[in-house]
XYZ file of C-alpha atoms in Angstrom:
294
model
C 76.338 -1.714 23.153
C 77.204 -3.397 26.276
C 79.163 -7.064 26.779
C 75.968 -9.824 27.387
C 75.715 -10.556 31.184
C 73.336 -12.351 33.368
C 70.638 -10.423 35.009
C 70.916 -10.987 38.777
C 67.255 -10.850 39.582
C 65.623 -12.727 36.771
C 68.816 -14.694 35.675
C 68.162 -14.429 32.119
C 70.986 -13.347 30.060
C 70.984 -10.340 28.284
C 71.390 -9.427 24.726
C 73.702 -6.528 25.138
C 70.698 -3.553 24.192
C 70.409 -0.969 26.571
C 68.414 2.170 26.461
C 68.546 4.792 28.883
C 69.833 2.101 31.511
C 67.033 -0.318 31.187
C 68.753 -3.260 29.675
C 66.923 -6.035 27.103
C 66.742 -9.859 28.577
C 67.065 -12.271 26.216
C 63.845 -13.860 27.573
C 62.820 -17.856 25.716
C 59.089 -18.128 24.487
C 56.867 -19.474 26.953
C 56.086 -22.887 25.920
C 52.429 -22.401 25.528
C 53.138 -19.987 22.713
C 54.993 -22.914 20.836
C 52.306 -25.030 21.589
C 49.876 -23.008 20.039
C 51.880 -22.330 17.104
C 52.639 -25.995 16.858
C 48.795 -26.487 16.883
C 47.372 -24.133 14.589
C 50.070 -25.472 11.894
C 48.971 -28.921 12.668
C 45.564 -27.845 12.566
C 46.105 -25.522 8.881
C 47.608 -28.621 7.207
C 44.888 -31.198 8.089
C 42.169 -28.742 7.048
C 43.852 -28.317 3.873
C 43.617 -31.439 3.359
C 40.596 -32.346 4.405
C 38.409 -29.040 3.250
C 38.847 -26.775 -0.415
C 41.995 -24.970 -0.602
C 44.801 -24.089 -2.980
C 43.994 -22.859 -6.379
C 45.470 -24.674 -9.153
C 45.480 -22.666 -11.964
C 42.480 -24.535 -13.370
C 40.607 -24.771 -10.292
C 41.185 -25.710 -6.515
C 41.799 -28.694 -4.436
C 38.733 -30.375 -3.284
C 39.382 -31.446 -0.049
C 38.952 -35.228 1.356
C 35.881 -34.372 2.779
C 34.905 -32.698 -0.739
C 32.500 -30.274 0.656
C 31.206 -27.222 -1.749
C 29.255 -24.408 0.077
C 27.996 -23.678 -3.163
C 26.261 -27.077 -2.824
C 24.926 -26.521 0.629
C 23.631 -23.035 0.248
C 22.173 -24.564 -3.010
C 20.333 -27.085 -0.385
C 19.556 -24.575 2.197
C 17.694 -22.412 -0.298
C 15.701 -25.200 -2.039
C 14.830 -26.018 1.900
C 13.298 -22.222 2.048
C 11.400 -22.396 -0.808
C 10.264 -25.839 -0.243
C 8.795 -24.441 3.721
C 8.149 -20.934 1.899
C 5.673 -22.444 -0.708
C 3.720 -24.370 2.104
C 2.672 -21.199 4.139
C 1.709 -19.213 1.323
C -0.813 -21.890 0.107
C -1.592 -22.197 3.417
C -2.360 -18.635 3.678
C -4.163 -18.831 0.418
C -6.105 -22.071 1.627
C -7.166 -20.167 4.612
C -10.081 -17.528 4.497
C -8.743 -14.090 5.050
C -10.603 -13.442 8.944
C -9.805 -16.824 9.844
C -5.889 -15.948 10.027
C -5.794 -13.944 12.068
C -6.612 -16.441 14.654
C -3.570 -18.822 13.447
C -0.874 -17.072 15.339
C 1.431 -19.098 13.708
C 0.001 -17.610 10.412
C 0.694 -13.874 12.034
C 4.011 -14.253 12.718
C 4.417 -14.618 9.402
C 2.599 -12.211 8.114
C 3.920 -9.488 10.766
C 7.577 -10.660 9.570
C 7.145 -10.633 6.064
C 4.487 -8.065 5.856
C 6.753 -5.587 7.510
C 9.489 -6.303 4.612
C 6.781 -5.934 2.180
C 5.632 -2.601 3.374
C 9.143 -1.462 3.834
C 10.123 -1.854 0.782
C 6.811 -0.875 -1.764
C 4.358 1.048 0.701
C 6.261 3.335 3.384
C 7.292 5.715 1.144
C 3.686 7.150 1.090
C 1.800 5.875 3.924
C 4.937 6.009 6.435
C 6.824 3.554 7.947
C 4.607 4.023 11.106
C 1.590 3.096 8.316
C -0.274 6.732 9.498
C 0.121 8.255 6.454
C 0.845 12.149 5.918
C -0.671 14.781 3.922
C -2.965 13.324 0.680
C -1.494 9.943 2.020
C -4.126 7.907 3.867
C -3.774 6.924 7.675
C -4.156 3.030 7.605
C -4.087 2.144 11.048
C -7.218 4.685 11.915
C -9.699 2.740 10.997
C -11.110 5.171 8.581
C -10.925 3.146 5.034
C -12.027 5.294 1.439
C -13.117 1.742 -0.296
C -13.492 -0.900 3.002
C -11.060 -2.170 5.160
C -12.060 -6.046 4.962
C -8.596 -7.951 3.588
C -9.943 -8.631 0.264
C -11.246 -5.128 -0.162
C -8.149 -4.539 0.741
C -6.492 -6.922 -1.735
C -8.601 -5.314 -4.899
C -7.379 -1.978 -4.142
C -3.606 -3.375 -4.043
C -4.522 -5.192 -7.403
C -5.886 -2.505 -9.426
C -4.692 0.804 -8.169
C -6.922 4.293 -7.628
C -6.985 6.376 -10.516
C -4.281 4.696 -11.737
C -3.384 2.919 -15.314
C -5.311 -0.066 -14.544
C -7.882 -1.202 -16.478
C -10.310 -1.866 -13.433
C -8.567 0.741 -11.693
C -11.019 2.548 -8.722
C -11.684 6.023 -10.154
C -11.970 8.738 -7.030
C -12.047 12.306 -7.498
C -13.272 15.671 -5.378
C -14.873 18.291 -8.258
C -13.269 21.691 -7.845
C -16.657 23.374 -6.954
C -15.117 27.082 -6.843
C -12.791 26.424 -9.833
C -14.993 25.015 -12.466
C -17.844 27.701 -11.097
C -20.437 25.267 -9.616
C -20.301 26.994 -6.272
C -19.565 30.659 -5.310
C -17.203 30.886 -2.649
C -20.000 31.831 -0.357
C -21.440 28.955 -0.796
C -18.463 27.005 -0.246
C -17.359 28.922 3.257
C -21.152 27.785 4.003
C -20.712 24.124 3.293
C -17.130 24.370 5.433
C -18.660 25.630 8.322
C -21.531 22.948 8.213
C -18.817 20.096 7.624
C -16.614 21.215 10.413
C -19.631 21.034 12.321
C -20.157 17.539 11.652
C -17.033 16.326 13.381
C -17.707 18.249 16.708
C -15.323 21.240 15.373
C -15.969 23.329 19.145
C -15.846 26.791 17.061
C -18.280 25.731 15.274
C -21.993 24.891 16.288
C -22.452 27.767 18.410
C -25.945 29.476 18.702
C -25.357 32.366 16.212
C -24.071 30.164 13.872
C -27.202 28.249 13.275
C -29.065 29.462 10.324
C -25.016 29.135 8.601
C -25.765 26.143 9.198
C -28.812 25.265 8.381
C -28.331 26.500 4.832
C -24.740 24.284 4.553
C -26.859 21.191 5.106
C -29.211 22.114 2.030
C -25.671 22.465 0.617
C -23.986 19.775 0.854
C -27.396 17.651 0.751
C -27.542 18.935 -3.016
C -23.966 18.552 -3.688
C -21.865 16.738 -1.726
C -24.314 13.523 -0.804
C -24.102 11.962 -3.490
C -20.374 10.790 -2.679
C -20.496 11.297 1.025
C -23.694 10.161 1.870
C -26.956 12.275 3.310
C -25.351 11.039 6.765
C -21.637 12.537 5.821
C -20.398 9.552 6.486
C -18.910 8.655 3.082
C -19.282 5.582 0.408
C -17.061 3.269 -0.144
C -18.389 2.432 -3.662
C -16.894 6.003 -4.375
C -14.091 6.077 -2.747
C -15.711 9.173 -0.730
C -14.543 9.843 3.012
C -16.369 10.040 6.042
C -16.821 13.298 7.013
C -17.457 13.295 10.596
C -14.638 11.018 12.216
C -12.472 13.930 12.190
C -9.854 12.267 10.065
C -8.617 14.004 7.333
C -6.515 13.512 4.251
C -5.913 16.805 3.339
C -6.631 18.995 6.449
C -9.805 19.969 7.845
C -9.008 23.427 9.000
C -10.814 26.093 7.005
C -8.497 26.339 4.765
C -7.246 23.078 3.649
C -11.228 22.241 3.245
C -11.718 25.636 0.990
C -8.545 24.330 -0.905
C -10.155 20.752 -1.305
C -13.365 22.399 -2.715
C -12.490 25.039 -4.129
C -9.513 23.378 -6.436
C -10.629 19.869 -6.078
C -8.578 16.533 -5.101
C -7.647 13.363 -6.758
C -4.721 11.103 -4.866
C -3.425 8.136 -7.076
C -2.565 4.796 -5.867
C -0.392 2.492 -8.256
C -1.141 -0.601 -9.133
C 0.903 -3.187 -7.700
C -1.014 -6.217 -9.837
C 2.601 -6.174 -11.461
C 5.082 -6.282 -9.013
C 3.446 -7.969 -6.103
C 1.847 -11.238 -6.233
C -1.645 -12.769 -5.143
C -0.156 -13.867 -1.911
C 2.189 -10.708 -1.382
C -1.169 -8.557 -1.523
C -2.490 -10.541 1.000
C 0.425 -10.790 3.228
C 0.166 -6.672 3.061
C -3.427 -6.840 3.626
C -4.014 -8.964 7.016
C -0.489 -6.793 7.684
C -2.497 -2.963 7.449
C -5.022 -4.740 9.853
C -2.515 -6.505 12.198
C -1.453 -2.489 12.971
C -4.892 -1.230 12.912
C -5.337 -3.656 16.125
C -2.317 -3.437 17.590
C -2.200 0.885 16.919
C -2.610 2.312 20.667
């Protein structure tokens, strides 16, 4: 360790370190350091005393100012709920298509509808809302029981095929299974219901005595449900047949599976978790996407 000595350049003294010939100046701190510290110790001793602090054993010191954030989130929630409870009876006061046209209203309904369906719907119908396989599509336009909001709002109440005593009851008979059609037949009625929805292999000139005979078909045993137009019933929960949407497929042989085996999807019945204004908020929300979907 070397004797202290002034550095010629700087003029600092030294504190007698070297390393490797660079020696250590024993340089002061800056003055705006000490005023800093000087400040934030001025500062941590009047916000002790002015603001909760030190534990006591028992409990804490209040504070001059005596101010509890347990108090004010206390307030700030009571606030919520107090603005909360105003939309949703406005959104009950309100008739269903009439609220859409309240865009203050939407923005509501898009915000909290998209929690809603986050958190109870997504996991079948997607978070994109277009469904996948046996899980419907609801931003295609193509409803099984009616896409008005409180259409909409019974089948959130009450479930399909579910526990529900006013649950909707929908089911596809397994035609081939339960021998009420022989699987010529069936191939029959597939080629005349692929026809329906412009299928271009299809309706072609040799295939039109096929399908002749699948319209007898299906007018004996698939009208009923679907409708002499194909078109489906709501009542029944029964699809349309010639949009081209499909729940379960509509190549050859996702439709011979469907008839041949049957189909019954199941929709819970959310009566229990959700409320009378949650349904709704999930209802205008379905429709909201249906006209915003590109």
């Amino acid at each position: 360790m070397s004797v202290k000595e002034r550095d010629p350049v700087s003029g600092y003294k030294t504190t007698g370190h070297e390393w490797n010939g660079i020696k250590e100046l024993n340089t002061p701190v800056p003055k705006p350091i000490w005023f800093f510290l000087i400040a934030a110790v001025i500062f941590s001793v009047v916000l002790w005393i002015l603001m909760p602090a030190w534990p006591t054993g028992t409990g804490y010191t209040k504070g001059i100012l005596g101010v509890d954030q347990h108090d004010s989130v206390q307030k700030q929630l009571v606030k919520a709920a107090t603005a909360r409870a105003d939309w949703r009876a406005q959104l009950m006061a309100v008739e269903p298509d009439l609220v859409k046209d309240d865009e203050a209203l939407m923005q509501i309904v898009r915000e909290t509808g998209h929690m809603l369906f986050g958190d109870n719907c997504s996991v079948c119908h997607g978070t994109n809302a277009r469904g996948s396989m046996g899980f419907p599509n609801l931003v295609d336009g193509s409803w099984l029981w009616g896409g008005d909001v409180k259409t909409i709002e019974e089948t959130l109440r009450v479930g399909v095929n579910d526990a529900h005593e006013e649950t909707r009851f929908g089911q596809m008979p397994a035609f081939g299974r339960d021998q009420m059609l022989g699987r010529d037949d069936i191939i029959t009625i597939i080629t005349y219901v692929r026809s329906l929805s412009g299928q271009p292999d299809v309706a072609t000139a040799e295939n039109q005595d096929v399908l002749a005979r699948g319209a007898d078909l299906f007018l004996d045993n698939c009208s009923a449900c679907h409708g002499e137009d194909a078109k489906g019933l709501t009542m029944m929960g029964a699809p349309d047949l010639t949009d081209g949407n499909w729940l379960y497929g509509g190549d050859r042989q996702a439709l011979f599976e469907t008839l041949w085996n049957g189909r019954q999807g199941h929709m819970p019945s959310w009566e229990g978790r959700l409320d009378a204004v949650d349904r709704r908020i999930l209802a205008l929300y379905v429709l909201d996407l249906q006209g915003r979907a590109p």
